[in-house]
XYZ file of C-alpha atoms in Angstrom:
682
model
C -20.584 21.741 -4.001
C -21.029 25.014 -2.201
C -18.438 27.755 -2.474
C -16.529 28.654 0.689
C -14.848 32.027 0.927
C -11.148 32.059 1.877
C -12.018 33.411 5.347
C -14.654 30.764 6.002
C -12.416 28.111 4.523
C -9.621 29.079 6.884
C -12.022 28.702 9.810
C -13.339 25.398 8.460
C -9.762 24.211 8.146
C -9.262 24.298 11.881
C -9.648 20.542 12.209
C -6.742 19.988 9.841
C -4.301 22.880 10.231
C -1.742 22.078 12.875
C -1.974 23.636 16.302
C 0.853 22.165 18.326
C 0.758 22.932 22.023
C 1.691 21.357 25.316
C -1.615 19.500 25.206
C -0.286 17.304 22.406
C 2.178 15.746 24.805
C -0.325 15.127 27.610
C -1.420 11.616 28.511
C -4.925 10.770 27.260
C -7.794 9.988 29.597
C -9.207 6.833 27.974
C -8.311 3.974 25.634
C -9.320 3.303 22.047
C -12.634 1.621 21.242
C -13.975 0.119 18.024
C -16.362 3.071 17.757
C -13.327 5.375 17.450
C -12.465 3.869 14.080
C -15.001 6.104 12.333
C -13.364 9.220 13.813
C -10.003 8.823 12.091
C -9.055 11.125 9.235
C -6.290 10.093 6.860
C -3.875 12.444 5.062
C -2.501 11.276 1.689
C -1.915 12.208 -1.985
C 0.429 15.141 -1.253
C 1.546 17.093 -4.338
C 3.602 20.318 -4.320
C 2.758 23.113 -6.741
C 5.240 24.133 -9.470
C 6.449 27.066 -7.332
C 6.630 24.890 -4.228
C 4.527 27.365 -2.241
C 1.363 25.247 -2.029
C 0.661 21.591 -1.298
C -2.482 19.845 -2.508
C -3.478 16.763 -0.546
C -6.412 14.536 0.345
C -8.055 14.130 3.742
C -10.244 11.020 3.927
C -12.815 10.241 6.576
C -15.641 7.757 7.138
C -19.006 8.623 5.630
C -21.166 6.672 8.077
C -24.403 7.465 6.241
C -23.175 5.763 3.064
C -20.759 3.310 4.742
C -17.742 4.296 2.683
C -14.596 6.402 2.781
C -14.949 9.982 1.560
C -11.937 12.075 0.559
C -11.755 15.846 0.145
C -9.082 17.994 -1.467
C -7.174 20.473 0.685
C -4.520 23.100 0.053
C -1.840 24.115 2.531
C 0.925 26.666 2.226
C 4.377 25.170 2.563
C 5.276 27.835 5.147
C 2.417 26.649 7.374
C 0.476 29.926 7.403
C -2.738 28.624 5.874
C -4.770 25.508 5.086
C -7.925 25.568 2.974
C -10.476 22.837 2.356
C -11.321 22.941 -1.350
C -14.078 20.336 -1.780
C -17.116 19.328 0.254
C -19.961 16.874 -0.064
C -20.488 13.122 0.029
C -18.504 12.196 -3.079
C -14.923 10.928 -2.866
C -12.276 13.212 -4.395
C -8.671 12.099 -4.720
C -5.448 12.229 -6.774
C -4.984 16.025 -6.814
C -2.516 17.662 -9.221
C -1.697 21.235 -10.097
C -2.882 21.970 -13.615
C 0.293 23.504 -15.016
C 0.579 26.325 -12.452
C -0.247 27.274 -8.887
C -3.595 28.713 -9.962
C -5.635 25.562 -10.622
C -5.837 22.061 -9.215
C -7.471 18.984 -10.649
C -8.687 15.813 -9.023
C -10.465 12.567 -9.831
C -13.985 11.882 -8.619
C -17.009 9.792 -9.561
C -19.399 12.624 -8.604
C -22.800 11.782 -10.035
C -21.428 8.953 -12.182
C -23.820 5.975 -12.455
C -21.031 3.359 -12.459
C -18.576 5.039 -10.056
C -16.210 5.885 -12.914
C -13.669 8.555 -12.003
C -13.705 11.703 -14.140
C -11.307 14.652 -14.161
C -12.389 17.850 -12.397
C -10.741 21.287 -12.371
C -10.893 23.897 -9.617
C -9.351 27.332 -9.197
C -7.100 27.628 -6.165
C -8.957 30.876 -5.403
C -12.112 28.840 -4.734
C -15.400 28.459 -6.556
C -17.190 25.530 -8.144
C -15.233 22.596 -9.521
C -15.699 22.089 -13.261
C -16.028 18.614 -14.741
C -13.593 18.246 -17.642
C -14.191 14.714 -18.900
C -17.027 12.262 -19.473
C -15.201 9.141 -20.589
C -17.221 5.946 -20.566
C -15.230 3.756 -18.181
C -13.481 6.442 -16.170
C -9.855 7.538 -15.778
C -7.114 5.346 -14.336
C -4.393 8.019 -14.183
C -3.397 11.390 -15.649
C -0.666 14.020 -15.998
C -0.782 17.688 -17.041
C 1.206 19.413 -19.742
C 3.336 22.191 -18.208
C 1.215 24.903 -19.866
C -2.024 23.480 -18.444
C -3.681 23.318 -21.877
C -3.621 19.549 -22.341
C -3.629 16.498 -20.112
C -2.641 12.921 -20.874
C -5.152 10.348 -19.611
C -4.672 6.638 -18.978
C -7.967 5.059 -20.087
C -9.073 1.456 -20.239
C -10.588 0.302 -23.514
C -14.348 0.546 -23.194
C -16.092 -2.602 -21.971
C -19.578 -1.102 -22.055
C -22.142 -3.055 -24.063
C -25.061 -1.652 -25.970
C -27.464 -3.516 -23.690
C -27.410 -4.563 -20.070
C -27.930 -8.278 -20.677
C -25.190 -10.596 -19.347
C -22.717 -11.956 -21.895
C -20.349 -14.935 -21.800
C -16.874 -14.158 -20.494
C -14.313 -15.447 -22.982
C -10.710 -15.647 -21.748
C -7.468 -16.558 -23.476
C -4.798 -14.678 -21.501
C -2.081 -16.404 -19.467
C -2.950 -14.280 -16.432
C -6.720 -14.112 -16.579
C -7.605 -12.850 -13.078
C -6.661 -9.861 -10.956
C -8.008 -8.604 -7.659
C -10.485 -5.723 -8.003
C -10.260 -5.876 -11.817
C -11.776 -9.376 -11.938
C -11.424 -11.497 -15.079
C -8.913 -10.101 -17.570
C -9.653 -9.917 -21.269
C -7.850 -7.863 -23.925
C -9.305 -4.500 -22.935
C -6.096 -2.614 -22.161
C -5.109 0.721 -20.614
C -3.870 3.199 -23.232
C -2.868 6.864 -23.285
C -5.105 9.592 -24.693
C -4.597 13.337 -25.108
C -7.326 15.650 -23.853
C -7.437 19.283 -25.020
C -8.999 21.467 -22.327
C -10.161 24.229 -24.676
C -11.711 22.084 -27.414
C -12.610 19.037 -25.259
C -11.074 16.898 -28.014
C -9.906 13.438 -26.999
C -7.199 11.836 -29.173
C -5.788 8.326 -28.750
C -2.016 8.293 -28.386
C -1.047 4.624 -27.890
C -2.448 1.251 -28.971
C -1.661 -2.442 -28.716
C -2.273 -5.563 -26.639
C -0.461 -4.190 -23.600
C -1.011 -1.588 -20.891
C 0.585 1.841 -20.577
C 0.866 3.016 -16.987
C 1.896 6.057 -14.948
C 2.188 8.796 -17.595
C 4.370 11.801 -16.751
C 4.625 14.884 -18.982
C 8.155 16.292 -19.297
C 8.782 19.763 -17.801
C 9.605 21.185 -21.250
C 6.357 19.759 -22.661
C 8.011 17.803 -25.485
C 7.533 14.194 -24.332
C 5.335 11.936 -22.249
C 6.980 9.207 -20.192
C 5.206 5.954 -19.328
C 5.793 2.361 -18.229
C 4.722 -0.645 -20.273
C 5.293 -4.340 -20.870
C 5.430 -4.774 -24.647
C 6.930 -8.240 -24.948
C 5.260 -10.871 -27.119
C 3.254 -12.111 -24.128
C 3.451 -9.475 -21.377
C 1.505 -11.694 -18.953
C 4.490 -14.033 -18.702
C 6.911 -11.373 -17.469
C 7.070 -8.689 -14.820
C 9.538 -6.671 -16.885
C 8.128 -3.150 -17.179
C 10.199 -0.913 -19.446
C 10.207 2.868 -19.782
C 9.047 4.595 -22.963
C 8.640 8.165 -24.156
C 6.312 9.462 -26.842
C 5.710 12.862 -28.403
C 2.301 14.331 -27.436
C 0.776 14.177 -30.899
C -1.477 11.787 -32.773
C 0.426 9.159 -34.748
C 3.623 9.500 -32.703
C 5.690 6.355 -32.184
C 6.818 5.372 -28.670
C 10.557 5.150 -28.117
C 11.870 2.561 -25.665
C 14.386 3.842 -23.106
C 15.156 0.735 -21.060
C 15.724 -2.739 -22.442
C 16.135 -4.739 -19.317
C 15.335 -8.033 -20.960
C 18.949 -7.750 -22.126
C 20.563 -7.189 -18.741
C 18.003 -9.232 -16.792
C 16.961 -6.366 -14.531
C 13.442 -4.952 -14.444
C 12.219 -1.404 -13.863
C 9.656 -1.364 -11.082
C 6.236 0.095 -11.792
C 5.122 0.422 -8.153
C 6.507 3.989 -8.119
C 6.418 6.529 -10.937
C 9.479 7.303 -12.967
C 10.125 11.068 -12.725
C 11.643 13.711 -14.995
C 14.592 15.875 -14.016
C 13.688 19.602 -14.012
C 15.703 20.138 -17.207
C 13.871 17.254 -18.971
C 17.181 15.582 -19.811
C 17.082 12.568 -17.492
C 14.590 10.277 -15.804
C 14.919 8.754 -12.342
C 13.250 5.408 -11.712
C 13.411 2.270 -9.616
C 15.301 -0.657 -11.070
C 14.450 -4.072 -9.706
C 16.073 -7.425 -10.251
C 15.525 -10.282 -12.672
C 12.139 -11.925 -13.105
C 13.562 -14.970 -11.345
C 13.810 -13.029 -8.059
C 10.193 -11.855 -8.230
C 9.226 -9.505 -5.407
C 12.287 -10.537 -3.367
C 14.530 -8.329 -5.539
C 15.747 -4.965 -4.267
C 14.637 -1.701 -5.855
C 17.606 0.540 -6.653
C 17.632 4.189 -7.697
C 18.574 4.539 -11.343
C 18.757 7.273 -14.006
C 18.384 6.990 -17.777
C 18.899 9.802 -20.351
C 15.665 10.953 -21.983
C 17.430 10.861 -25.346
C 18.416 7.226 -24.775
C 21.588 5.654 -23.479
C 22.897 3.442 -20.706
C 21.168 3.235 -17.340
C 23.143 4.511 -14.347
C 22.599 3.082 -10.864
C 23.019 6.107 -8.586
C 22.340 4.464 -5.214
C 25.520 2.379 -5.292
C 25.623 -1.050 -3.697
C 23.398 -0.217 -0.721
C 21.583 -3.422 0.245
C 18.191 -1.772 0.708
C 15.157 -0.870 -1.408
C 13.922 2.581 -2.429
C 10.460 3.853 -3.370
C 8.897 7.106 -4.642
C 11.790 9.022 -6.253
C 11.567 12.784 -6.791
C 14.003 15.442 -8.054
C 15.069 18.519 -6.139
C 14.066 21.786 -7.781
C 17.616 22.506 -8.911
C 18.024 19.012 -10.379
C 21.112 18.248 -8.297
C 19.534 15.638 -6.023
C 17.131 12.733 -6.193
C 15.002 12.263 -3.105
C 13.452 8.881 -2.323
C 12.093 6.819 0.516
C 14.529 4.244 1.870
C 13.238 1.090 3.557
C 15.539 0.209 6.412
C 14.912 -2.370 9.132
C 11.517 -1.298 10.431
C 11.496 2.288 9.209
C 10.852 4.126 5.978
C 13.100 7.174 6.024
C 13.721 10.080 3.656
C 17.019 9.863 1.788
C 18.667 11.554 -1.161
C 21.517 10.910 -3.543
C 23.382 13.207 -5.914
C 22.328 13.164 -9.559
C 25.720 11.750 -10.530
C 25.450 9.058 -7.836
C 27.462 8.501 -4.700
C 26.785 8.128 -1.005
C 23.140 7.924 0.069
C 22.373 10.737 2.514
C 19.798 10.069 5.233
C 17.840 13.315 5.348
C 15.215 12.237 7.895
C 16.383 9.146 9.756
C 15.115 7.369 12.840
C 11.907 5.576 13.833
C 9.353 6.875 11.346
C 7.448 5.796 8.255
C 7.478 8.316 5.415
C 4.639 7.436 3.045
C 5.080 10.112 0.370
C 7.662 12.671 -0.697
C 6.864 15.490 -3.128
C 9.087 18.235 -4.532
C 8.332 21.566 -6.166
C 10.371 24.710 -6.648
C 12.972 24.760 -3.894
C 10.739 22.938 -1.413
C 10.136 19.390 -0.245
C 7.057 18.076 1.561
C 6.178 14.648 2.878
C 3.533 12.570 4.604
C 4.739 10.514 7.533
C 3.593 8.674 10.650
C 5.087 7.390 13.885
C 3.909 4.704 16.293
C 1.596 7.109 18.137
C 0.735 9.566 15.330
C -1.100 8.624 12.096
C -0.016 10.142 8.787
C 0.290 13.929 8.721
C 1.637 16.409 6.198
C 5.077 17.907 6.876
C 7.375 20.446 5.236
C 11.081 19.666 5.082
C 12.479 22.711 6.835
C 15.911 22.461 5.256
C 16.639 20.647 2.011
C 20.385 20.880 2.537
C 20.872 17.247 3.488
C 22.592 18.161 6.773
C 21.861 16.969 10.290
C 19.826 20.120 10.768
C 17.062 18.987 8.416
C 13.739 18.805 10.240
C 10.157 17.959 9.382
C 7.766 20.770 10.308
C 4.216 19.509 10.857
C 1.532 21.212 8.781
C -1.649 19.271 9.535
C -3.354 17.969 12.644
C -5.992 15.654 11.217
C -6.787 13.792 14.436
C -6.594 16.193 17.391
C -9.051 13.998 19.308
C -6.264 11.414 19.722
C -4.827 13.628 22.454
C -7.604 12.344 24.707
C -6.569 8.739 24.014
C -3.960 6.708 25.863
C -1.839 5.119 23.161
C 0.767 2.407 23.566
C 4.431 2.836 22.774
C 6.484 0.314 20.843
C 9.971 -0.995 21.521
C 12.372 -2.714 19.118
C 13.496 -6.206 20.090
C 16.154 -8.583 18.783
C 15.727 -12.309 19.256
C 17.518 -15.499 18.279
C 15.806 -17.961 15.949
C 16.174 -21.709 16.353
C 19.277 -21.763 14.147
C 20.861 -18.812 15.969
C 19.932 -16.150 13.405
C 19.244 -12.689 14.851
C 15.682 -11.585 14.127
C 14.399 -8.032 14.564
C 10.894 -7.036 15.542
C 8.753 -4.959 17.850
C 6.893 -5.395 21.099
C 3.955 -3.226 22.168
C 2.918 -3.616 25.804
C -0.727 -3.090 26.687
C -1.857 0.369 27.741
C -1.377 0.720 31.495
C 0.995 -2.241 31.683
C 2.666 -2.738 35.060
C 6.127 -4.249 35.198
C 5.982 -7.849 36.339
C 2.488 -8.544 35.054
C 2.050 -11.459 32.682
C -0.603 -10.632 30.123
C -2.241 -12.325 27.132
C -0.080 -11.835 24.056
C -0.843 -11.770 20.334
C 1.784 -12.624 17.708
C 0.799 -10.545 14.663
C 2.221 -11.591 11.287
C 2.585 -9.184 8.370
C 1.598 -9.850 4.762
C 3.809 -10.054 1.740
C 5.920 -11.968 2.596
C 8.050 -9.098 1.221
C 6.931 -6.445 3.672
C 7.759 -5.521 7.245
C 6.361 -4.245 10.514
C 7.462 -0.632 10.877
C 7.738 2.345 13.197
C 4.438 3.731 11.927
C 0.920 3.983 13.277
C -0.698 0.536 13.242
C -4.331 0.788 14.323
C -4.854 -2.941 14.904
C -1.893 -3.040 17.283
C -3.092 0.029 19.177
C -6.572 -1.458 19.471
C -5.232 -4.746 20.849
C -2.953 -2.919 23.287
C -5.903 -0.774 24.415
C -7.759 -3.954 25.347
C -5.050 -5.503 27.473
C -3.034 -7.510 24.972
C 0.701 -7.534 24.508
C 1.451 -7.359 20.758
C 4.506 -9.003 19.214
C 5.495 -8.382 15.604
C 8.600 -9.934 14.082
C 10.222 -9.327 10.680
C 11.304 -12.877 9.832
C 13.364 -14.030 6.900
C 11.369 -13.253 3.799
C 10.636 -9.735 5.066
C 11.993 -6.628 3.373
C 14.128 -3.976 5.052
C 17.225 -6.066 5.761
C 18.625 -6.667 2.300
C 18.400 -9.136 -0.545
C 19.750 -12.243 1.221
C 17.333 -11.786 4.118
C 14.363 -11.414 1.797
C 15.049 -14.344 -0.512
C 15.956 -16.721 2.330
C 12.495 -18.330 2.103
C 12.402 -18.541 -1.711
C 10.260 -21.627 -2.507
C 10.477 -22.631 1.188
C 7.640 -20.758 2.832
C 6.740 -21.570 6.388
C 10.115 -22.973 7.392
C 12.715 -20.457 8.575
C 10.074 -17.758 8.961
C 8.045 -19.953 11.334
C 11.034 -20.347 13.638
C 11.835 -16.636 13.344
C 8.394 -15.436 14.450
C 8.204 -17.984 17.264
C 11.395 -16.483 18.690
C 9.400 -13.314 19.386
C 6.946 -15.251 21.530
C 9.820 -16.945 23.371
C 11.296 -13.495 24.035
C 8.078 -12.068 25.495
C 7.588 -15.123 27.706
C 11.213 -15.194 28.873
C 11.062 -11.502 29.809
C 8.021 -12.041 32.007
C 5.588 -10.116 29.793
C 3.560 -12.730 27.923
C 1.548 -15.355 29.751
C 2.648 -18.648 28.127
C -0.859 -20.058 28.653
C -2.624 -17.143 26.928
C -1.021 -16.826 23.511
C -2.777 -15.835 20.289
C -1.633 -15.446 16.708
C -2.992 -13.938 13.515
C -2.439 -12.068 10.274
C -3.863 -11.146 6.868
C -2.776 -12.386 3.429
C 0.675 -13.978 3.787
C 0.280 -13.217 7.496
C -2.676 -15.608 7.468
C -0.720 -18.176 5.464
C 2.114 -17.958 7.978
C -0.465 -18.282 10.764
C -1.558 -21.582 9.190
C 2.064 -22.737 9.006
C 2.668 -21.852 12.665
C -0.427 -23.530 14.129
C 0.330 -26.653 12.065
C 3.823 -26.644 13.633
C 3.251 -25.467 17.225
C 0.311 -26.228 19.507
C 0.919 -23.603 22.204
C -1.485 -21.011 20.765
C -4.982 -20.861 22.227
C -6.485 -18.663 19.496
C -5.678 -17.886 15.864
C -7.148 -15.588 13.221
C -6.301 -16.136 9.543
C -7.624 -13.485 7.153
C -7.489 -13.984 3.371
C -4.847 -16.691 3.568
C -4.095 -20.017 1.912
C -3.112 -23.366 3.423
C -3.338 -25.534 0.304
C -1.149 -23.825 -2.278
C -1.434 -26.702 -4.739
C -5.206 -26.242 -4.918
C -4.636 -22.532 -5.493
C -2.942 -23.060 -8.866
C -4.908 -21.220 -11.556
C -7.452 -19.776 -9.133
C -5.768 -16.475 -8.311
C -3.611 -13.742 -9.899
C -0.218 -15.287 -9.134
C 0.297 -17.954 -11.779
C 3.468 -16.253 -13.070
C 4.966 -15.814 -9.607
C 4.058 -19.334 -8.482
C 5.612 -21.034 -11.482
C 8.747 -18.868 -11.370
C 9.275 -19.743 -7.711
C 7.947 -23.299 -7.416
C 7.914 -24.558 -10.993
C 4.817 -26.159 -12.507
C 3.054 -28.751 -10.304
C 3.280 -31.600 -12.820
C 7.074 -31.316 -12.824
C 7.799 -30.110 -9.275
C 5.031 -31.624 -7.186
C 7.342 -31.940 -4.183
C 7.720 -28.155 -3.945
C 3.963 -27.578 -4.138
C 3.257 -30.212 -1.496
C 5.973 -28.779 0.739
C 4.379 -25.318 0.846
C 0.878 -26.830 1.254
C 1.601 -28.500 4.561
C -0.921 -26.575 6.732
C -3.781 -28.207 4.818
C -2.077 -31.548 4.232
C -1.203 -31.731 7.953
C -4.333 -30.085 9.292
C -4.653 -32.993 11.745
C -1.783 -31.404 13.696
C -3.784 -28.229 14.350
C -5.518 -27.903 17.723
C -5.781 -24.091 17.898
C -9.308 -22.589 17.681
C -9.107 -20.590 14.464
C -11.235 -17.832 12.976
C -11.005 -17.576 9.182
C -11.998 -14.388 7.305
C -12.144 -13.396 3.630
C -13.853 -11.193 1.058
C -16.009 -13.079 -1.416
C -14.624 -11.106 -4.396
C -10.943 -11.627 -3.516
C -8.935 -12.718 -6.599
C -5.614 -12.125 -4.819
C -6.064 -14.958 -2.309
C -9.531 -16.254 -3.174
C -12.177 -17.190 -0.635
C -11.929 -20.886 -1.500
C -8.570 -21.054 0.295
C -10.126 -19.958 3.592
C -13.064 -22.279 2.945
C -10.727 -25.258 2.580
C -8.919 -24.598 5.852
C -12.217 -23.946 7.620
C -13.668 -27.195 6.288
C -10.551 -29.130 7.299
C -10.715 -27.936 10.911
C -14.486 -28.375 11.067
C -14.042 -31.951 9.808
C -11.436 -32.565 12.492
C -13.630 -31.185 15.256
C -11.352 -28.216 15.966
C -13.254 -25.092 16.999
C -13.431 -22.794 13.990
C -15.534 -20.138 12.316
C -15.587 -18.594 8.840
C -16.599 -14.954 8.290
C -17.205 -13.856 4.677
C -17.446 -10.180 3.753
C -19.688 -9.761 0.685
C -18.576 -7.484 -2.119
C -15.063 -7.128 -0.692
C -11.738 -7.750 -2.408
C -8.412 -8.694 -0.804
C -8.355 -5.550 1.288
C -11.569 -4.621 3.077
C -12.798 -1.100 2.311
C -16.334 -0.840 3.721
C -16.015 0.978 7.101
C -18.686 -1.127 8.798
C -16.832 -4.302 7.760
C -13.528 -2.900 9.019
C -15.166 -2.218 12.376
C -16.786 -5.649 12.353
C -13.425 -7.297 11.680
C -11.746 -5.422 14.528
C -14.616 -6.295 16.839
C -14.274 -9.964 15.955
C -10.515 -9.827 16.530
C -11.091 -8.591 20.054
C -13.946 -10.993 20.778
C -12.123 -14.086 19.487
C -8.898 -13.369 21.328
C -10.664 -12.270 24.500
C -12.905 -15.333 24.721
C -10.077 -17.819 24.102
C -7.331 -16.105 26.104
C -9.417 -15.544 29.235
C -9.549 -11.790 28.681
C -13.304 -11.377 28.488
C -13.306 -8.140 30.432
C -11.277 -6.595 27.642
C -13.701 -7.378 24.844
C -15.116 -4.440 22.889
C -17.498 -6.052 20.479
C -20.201 -5.064 18.078
C -23.564 -6.781 18.077
C -23.259 -7.793 14.416
C -23.514 -11.437 13.411
């Protein structure tokens, strides 16, 4: 990596430091194309320095030469006066942290590693060459710095490297033996290790047949916090508890939460975080195992010395993510999921009313705190994620988000579509919320081809954030409809668990109400309707086209139509059996949720199936079965397999190929051929 002086770095930063002017509000001159996908830059990984004056973050872009995403580390001042690009080159750098002070930042990268294993690198905030700190065999999963910057705790997977390169039998005996990306699961676990920067010594801190995740060093340096499942058979539970351990060899972990007793699980999706005085820990508390992913995530606090857990978010019927303490320790900030938006909220340390700091139609992806400052990454319907500073942390109506980055200034030349919230009535009279995005250049009174897009999950939601697939469809003349049916998050516990063990019933009727709305309001052409989704969105697509024949085109990506045949083939054995029971005792439930395959003879919609061949989340065989069923029935169908891809596609050329095929399939079947924007790949 070449060194860039502060002056040159400031000039180089021009593509990413914000320059808001009247031009940003001007209407663009053209619409999005598939080729534009490689131009996007994505802001993420924001982390405030201990003083709160600097923010480290990642800007990712497409490396077309190597057909992969490439992230670089940036620094921006919280006051908006400066932004500096810190790393260059073709290697991906990510997960920045400040190494104990404002003067050094670290990051993970597989620079020069033969097996793409992430190592820890250190870089002065004044510039210069990054220094590689570690050379661990299988790379680093996660890390956290001691406050003095002299040691770092690493989350490392037990080495799986063999002395030779010859293939060996895979021997499995775990209850959950598969996981997407990870592959087959043996007893190589993730444990915590201490790394001394000065001596380069690496000392193992934890052991056992369980994983330790998300380490966080306490501000006073005395303890390390982590999450773990240490039951007799951790594969059979989703109950992650919180532990602390002294940062010294031979120390014994001390358990802080014992939620197997009160039937309420801490959630590991977001880190637990220390209060500035190291006395308490804020975390997300979920529900019982029996509620699975339908349970709400509440803000909770537990004393670091041990004691009862306090729920500080009250009885609010919504979920939180990404907690973080204010610098003075009086407040806990968190993201609050609420009916199509992800807003910034806060609650007093002692608990009480939840204050909506940044409300309205937005999606906050990350919040970070440091010193007296707060920063966040957020998007809106027409603006991808950017870095913002919270101008006032007082929790009043005057709080504003001041934009710090401008990662995609070229979007000002693009005509983007707006999005409007809609409320519909399902077949049983239930009010359903969703969104409608009219095509770019839409003229009132025109009836246009419409696509019903279905989100994954099912515990997820369409939101007021930037959704590239929607914008691309709208740019090519399609009306886009996205509903948040029962089973979605964002509207409370009862709404989410309404489809428990009854997938494809109420949610089918809920999403169809969005199509009825668009047709009744003279927007959607009832003879040119399409549908599609990925993951559970694909599964719900299968349910819909097996229930309703009005759709002329469907796309089902990484979905399943025969749930019974999926038993034991994916990573969800625990969730399936908790929700449906075991097939040999509850066959009726398994057959009920497998009706798209078992009633494939009701499907007449031309359907494009897609999947990655390495997907262990919803394996390829599920798409193959539905494809084979429709092919056997003589229904027009096609199967596209992306080699080397997991549940979520990551190769930029494949992402572009998928978008191109979306447009081509819908255009050819909905009589919108003039709108196609296709690649020549086959």
